[in-house]
Amino acid sequence: MTGIGSLICAALFALSDTTVTIHRVEADVVPSGIIQTNGYLREGGPSGEPMRTSTTLRLKYTQMQGGQPSKVGAYHGIGVGCFLINEQLGNPLTAYLVQGAPLVNLSRAVSLNYELNLGLSMGWHAYDGENNRENHVLGSRTNCYIGADVYFRVRLGRHWDANIGYGYAHFSNANLKMPNEGMHTMGGRLSLAYYIHRDLREPRASLLTAPTMPKGRHWVTDLLFYGGAKKKSLQNPETYWLGGFSVSPMYRLNEAFAMGPSLDGVYDNSVESPLSLGAQARAELTMPVFRASGGVGYYFLGGMKCVYETLAFKIDVTRHLFLNIGYCFYNYNYTNNLMLGIGYRFGS
C-alpha cells in the first residue's frame, strides 16, 4: 500500500511540475565603449570632446517553463533601461523584449548563455537643422534598439545567479527619419538575477544538447507578409512605403535550431523598378514564444540587385500565427527599413 501511495504522490508531483513557471528578475550594469563610426562621435560636436564611453543600467523580468528538465532552459520577457551617454546625445530610456538561453552548460552551476534584446529607445537629443545640425548620428528622438549579449551564468544558490559577459547595442531609426548613421556600443556586462520556483525541475538542456525532433516533424514553413516606410536623405523629405512577403521552409535540426532557404519579394517605391525578388539563407532559434531569425541573401530580379540581410523577432500569438518585428539591411552596413508583419507557420 505504501508503494502504491508513493507512486500516486510521484505522479501528482510530476503532473503539477509540468505547469510550473519559473520567474526571474535581473538587474545589470553595462559599462561600454562607443564605436567611433562617424565624425560627430570622433570630434565631439560643439564640445570638441570625443564621445567614447557610455553606461547602461537595465532591469528585466523574464520567465521560463519548468517541469521538464530535458528541455532547453530558454527564457523570455521584458526589460527597461537607461543609457547614460552625455549632454549632446542625451541619456535615453529604453523598453524592450528579452529572449535568451544557455549555449552550453559547462557544469550544473556554470553555463555560457546568449541574450537578445529588441525594442525602442526614447529621449535622444536628435539632429536639429537649427540647433544641432552637426549630429548626423540620429535624426529622431525615438529610435530602435537592438542588443546582443554573451555571458557566463554562475549559480550562487537556490535563488541567485551572478552573470558576467560582453554586450553589443545598436541604435537607429530604420530610415524613418533622416539623418540616420546610427550608433553602436560594446562593453562588459555584470548582473545579479533572482529566481522564484527554480528548484521545481528547472530545464537543464542547452542549445548544444537540445532534444531532437520526432520523426516526421522536422519541416515547417513560414509565410510572412510585412510592411514598412522609409526616407532616403535630408535633401529628399518624401516618405516611401514598401511591402513584401517571404516564404521560408525550415528544417528543424532539433527543438532549438532550424535553418533553410527563403524566397523574398518586395515592392519599394523608392526604387525606379519597385518590384524585386531575392533568395536568402536563413537560420532561426526556435525558442518558446519568441523566435529569433536572421539571414543573408541577394536580390536577383528587379530594381535592387544587391546583398541584403534580415534580423527579426517572431512572436507566437497562437500555435501557428505569429507577429514579425524585424530589420532589413543592405550590403552588410546600411539600414533600409523596418519589417512589421504577420505570418503563419505550416507544420508541427
XYZ file of C-alpha atoms in Angstrom:
348
model
C 0.000 0.000 0.000
C 2.868 2.317 0.850
C 4.429 1.659 -2.555
C 1.154 2.484 -4.362
C 0.805 5.709 -2.350
C 4.358 6.699 -3.228
C 3.667 6.121 -6.915
C 0.490 8.237 -6.769
C 2.325 11.058 -4.993
C 5.148 10.923 -7.514
C 2.684 11.027 -10.416
C 0.822 14.020 -8.945
C 4.094 15.834 -8.327
C 5.238 15.229 -11.904
C 1.880 16.403 -13.261
C 1.942 19.583 -11.223
C 5.545 20.313 -12.259
C 4.672 20.344 -15.950
C 2.858 23.660 -15.417
C 5.456 25.392 -13.226
C 6.573 28.847 -14.386
C 9.985 29.943 -13.153
C 10.122 33.729 -12.697
C 13.363 35.716 -12.916
C 14.228 39.346 -12.078
C 17.629 40.676 -13.130
C 19.476 43.972 -12.702
C 22.629 44.665 -14.664
C 25.171 47.365 -15.470
C 26.979 47.566 -18.810
C 29.958 49.974 -18.971
C 30.587 50.357 -22.713
C 32.703 51.994 -25.359
C 31.073 53.918 -28.222
C 32.327 52.670 -31.589
C 33.709 55.673 -33.495
C 31.784 55.316 -36.753
C 31.411 58.978 -37.764
C 32.939 62.413 -37.346
C 30.417 63.666 -34.800
C 31.389 60.899 -32.374
C 35.121 61.219 -33.079
C 35.286 65.026 -32.892
C 32.652 65.627 -30.233
C 30.483 68.202 -31.969
C 30.328 71.642 -30.283
C 32.180 70.430 -27.174
C 35.185 69.208 -29.128
C 35.491 66.145 -26.843
C 35.240 62.704 -28.497
C 32.283 60.599 -27.363
C 33.934 57.356 -26.326
C 32.036 55.860 -23.371
C 28.543 55.153 -22.061
C 26.998 53.234 -19.170
C 23.800 51.217 -19.343
C 21.555 50.317 -16.390
C 18.895 47.662 -17.053
C 16.124 45.888 -15.162
C 14.496 42.775 -16.649
C 11.650 40.432 -15.836
C 11.692 37.066 -17.615
C 10.209 33.610 -17.193
C 10.812 30.048 -18.319
C 8.750 26.873 -18.216
C 9.773 24.358 -15.579
C 8.778 20.762 -15.059
C 10.698 19.204 -17.970
C 14.447 19.012 -17.240
C 15.220 17.694 -20.747
C 14.019 20.949 -22.355
C 16.277 23.915 -23.170
C 16.399 26.469 -20.349
C 15.169 29.332 -22.558
C 13.723 32.473 -21.005
C 11.745 35.417 -22.374
C 10.210 38.618 -21.053
C 10.539 42.404 -20.999
C 13.108 44.946 -19.865
C 13.641 48.654 -19.245
C 16.893 50.560 -19.125
C 18.728 53.862 -19.145
C 21.728 54.683 -21.349
C 23.939 57.298 -19.696
C 25.868 58.959 -22.533
C 26.332 62.770 -22.440
C 24.525 66.111 -22.720
C 24.858 66.251 -26.505
C 23.272 62.880 -27.333
C 21.177 62.614 -24.165
C 20.505 59.854 -21.651
C 17.738 57.873 -23.399
C 15.379 55.395 -21.764
C 14.551 52.087 -23.415
C 11.822 49.430 -23.269
C 12.409 46.116 -24.997
C 11.685 42.413 -25.427
C 14.149 39.887 -23.980
C 14.965 36.353 -25.139
C 17.880 34.142 -24.089
C 19.065 30.604 -23.400
C 22.208 28.614 -22.491
C 24.540 27.937 -25.404
C 26.365 25.217 -23.470
C 26.258 24.004 -19.864
C 29.813 23.796 -18.528
C 28.649 22.269 -15.227
C 25.494 22.167 -13.126
C 26.351 25.631 -11.768
C 28.004 27.348 -14.764
C 26.776 27.905 -18.321
C 27.611 30.080 -21.314
C 24.450 31.940 -22.336
C 23.256 34.323 -25.030
C 20.628 37.061 -24.757
C 18.855 39.141 -27.431
C 17.036 42.453 -26.902
C 14.746 44.306 -29.329
C 12.828 47.474 -28.526
C 12.655 51.272 -28.543
C 14.908 53.940 -27.027
C 13.379 57.333 -26.232
C 14.691 60.780 -25.274
C 17.647 61.253 -27.625
C 18.974 64.730 -28.445
C 18.500 64.263 -32.168
C 19.527 66.180 -35.279
C 18.052 69.662 -35.457
C 18.596 71.774 -38.565
C 18.932 74.914 -36.461
C 20.484 73.971 -33.107
C 22.068 70.540 -33.549
C 22.852 70.276 -37.234
C 26.219 68.529 -36.795
C 24.555 65.452 -35.272
C 24.089 63.033 -38.163
C 24.158 60.056 -35.784
C 20.420 60.006 -35.040
C 17.657 62.005 -36.690
C 14.806 61.289 -34.279
C 14.171 61.414 -30.530
C 12.820 57.827 -30.586
C 14.964 55.089 -32.134
C 15.086 51.313 -32.409
C 17.302 49.387 -30.019
C 18.936 46.023 -30.793
C 21.088 44.301 -28.167
C 23.037 41.034 -28.102
C 24.960 39.662 -25.097
C 27.107 36.588 -24.456
C 27.746 35.870 -20.789
C 28.691 33.272 -18.197
C 25.946 32.413 -15.704
C 27.174 31.278 -12.277
C 24.610 29.760 -9.918
C 25.165 31.125 -6.414
C 22.355 29.263 -4.668
C 18.712 28.260 -4.805
C 17.514 31.728 -5.841
C 20.535 33.706 -7.069
C 22.778 33.883 -10.146
C 25.721 36.141 -10.970
C 26.377 36.904 -14.641
C 29.457 38.296 -16.352
C 29.959 38.759 -20.083
C 30.052 41.115 -23.041
C 27.277 43.053 -24.772
C 26.621 44.912 -28.037
C 23.963 47.580 -28.654
C 22.792 49.277 -31.863
C 20.588 52.388 -32.159
C 18.968 53.764 -35.306
C 15.507 54.684 -36.593
C 15.415 52.307 -39.587
C 15.393 55.271 -42.007
C 12.039 56.551 -40.731
C 13.697 59.961 -40.332
C 16.946 61.453 -41.597
C 19.845 61.574 -40.817
C 20.355 58.002 -39.608
C 24.015 56.977 -39.429
C 23.286 55.135 -36.159
C 25.317 54.400 -33.049
C 26.966 51.210 -31.745
C 28.347 50.366 -28.312
C 30.218 47.368 -26.893
C 31.173 46.627 -23.306
C 31.147 44.365 -20.275
C 28.000 43.093 -18.569
C 27.697 42.489 -14.823
C 24.400 41.422 -13.278
C 22.551 39.652 -10.478
C 19.410 37.584 -11.100
C 16.800 36.376 -8.587
C 14.629 33.304 -9.342
C 11.286 32.112 -7.960
C 10.420 28.360 -8.070
C 13.738 27.477 -9.739
C 14.225 24.189 -7.883
C 10.980 22.739 -9.241
C 12.543 20.704 -12.072
C 14.413 23.501 -13.832
C 15.055 22.807 -17.550
C 18.713 21.874 -17.968
C 19.363 21.353 -21.694
C 21.337 23.890 -23.752
C 21.373 24.654 -27.470
C 24.200 22.119 -27.734
C 22.132 19.355 -26.084
C 18.609 20.291 -27.236
C 16.269 17.311 -27.808
C 15.934 16.091 -31.392
C 12.632 16.402 -33.244
C 10.338 13.371 -33.573
C 10.339 11.602 -36.928
C 8.186 13.399 -39.499
C 8.186 16.719 -37.618
C 11.412 18.291 -38.897
C 9.976 20.568 -41.618
C 7.960 23.738 -41.065
C 7.210 26.603 -43.469
C 6.675 30.247 -42.523
C 4.590 32.522 -44.754
C 5.094 36.199 -43.854
C 3.543 39.445 -45.114
C 5.017 42.729 -43.902
C 5.025 46.481 -44.481
C 7.216 49.454 -43.701
C 8.201 53.027 -44.559
C 11.454 54.952 -45.015
C 13.109 58.184 -46.061
C 16.187 58.384 -48.298
C 18.047 61.617 -47.432
C 17.856 65.046 -45.793
C 17.535 66.595 -49.243
C 14.544 64.384 -50.077
C 11.838 64.673 -47.367
C 9.408 62.317 -49.126
C 8.261 59.185 -47.271
C 8.380 55.969 -49.301
C 6.174 52.981 -48.492
C 7.033 49.368 -49.059
C 5.598 45.910 -48.553
C 6.749 42.387 -49.068
C 6.360 38.680 -48.494
C 8.596 35.789 -47.501
C 8.189 32.020 -47.899
C 10.647 30.118 -45.686
C 10.762 26.297 -45.499
C 12.838 25.493 -42.400
C 14.403 22.206 -41.349
C 14.459 21.806 -37.558
C 17.764 20.245 -36.568
C 16.464 19.985 -33.003
C 13.967 21.739 -30.736
C 16.149 24.857 -30.545
C 17.578 25.426 -34.013
C 16.268 25.493 -37.601
C 17.692 26.546 -40.942
C 16.637 26.745 -44.568
C 16.148 28.899 -47.685
C 13.765 31.801 -48.117
C 12.134 33.327 -51.190
C 11.579 37.071 -50.615
C 9.610 39.581 -52.655
C 9.369 43.328 -52.007
C 7.625 46.358 -53.511
C 9.658 49.510 -52.697
C 8.534 52.696 -54.474
C 11.815 54.455 -53.641
C 13.435 52.317 -56.368
C 12.936 53.044 -60.071
C 11.841 49.453 -60.700
C 9.964 48.890 -57.420
C 9.459 45.127 -57.605
C 12.353 42.881 -56.538
C 12.751 39.180 -55.845
C 15.509 37.655 -53.740
C 16.667 34.399 -52.156
C 18.138 34.079 -48.695
C 19.795 31.515 -46.428
C 18.178 31.784 -43.009
C 18.743 30.416 -39.505
C 16.375 30.554 -36.537
C 16.456 29.975 -32.798
C 13.099 28.276 -32.193
C 12.585 29.217 -28.549
C 9.147 29.250 -26.855
C 7.059 32.404 -27.538
C 9.932 34.375 -29.151
C 11.838 33.065 -32.152
C 14.961 34.934 -33.287
C 15.595 34.783 -37.029
C 18.426 36.053 -39.250
C 19.525 35.607 -42.835
C 21.710 36.764 -45.726
C 20.555 36.844 -49.349
C 20.699 38.530 -52.759
C 18.041 40.294 -54.824
C 18.442 38.705 -58.250
C 15.392 40.171 -60.068
C 14.027 43.714 -60.224
C 15.326 47.108 -59.195
C 17.515 46.092 -56.237
C 20.483 43.978 -57.369
C 22.328 43.800 -54.052
C 23.126 41.765 -50.957
C 20.562 42.101 -48.150
C 20.272 40.885 -44.579
C 17.341 40.450 -42.193
C 17.065 40.235 -38.402
C 13.722 39.595 -36.721
C 11.803 38.505 -33.659
C 8.796 36.285 -34.358
C 6.301 36.447 -31.511
C 3.906 33.489 -31.329
C 0.258 34.525 -30.914
C -1.169 31.026 -31.384
C 0.367 27.683 -32.291
C 0.623 28.771 -35.950
C 0.051 32.556 -36.071
C 2.922 34.948 -35.281
C 3.841 38.629 -35.371
C 7.089 39.766 -37.004
C 9.223 42.695 -35.819
C 12.339 42.921 -37.937
C 15.022 44.903 -39.705
C 16.287 44.793 -43.277
C 19.874 45.856 -44.088
C 21.719 46.243 -47.401
C 25.334 45.293 -48.155
C 26.126 44.351 -44.510
C 26.071 48.008 -43.451
C 23.129 50.170 -44.485
C 19.849 50.081 -42.586
C 16.950 50.072 -45.045
C 13.620 49.572 -43.287
C 11.576 48.006 -40.519
C 9.616 44.840 -41.331
C 6.363 44.850 -39.347
C 4.106 41.977 -40.304
C 2.059 38.914 -39.599
C 2.778 35.338 -40.542
C 1.515 31.779 -40.441
C 3.575 28.674 -39.709
C 2.632 25.473 -41.565
C 3.661 22.198 -39.972
C 4.185 20.921 -36.425
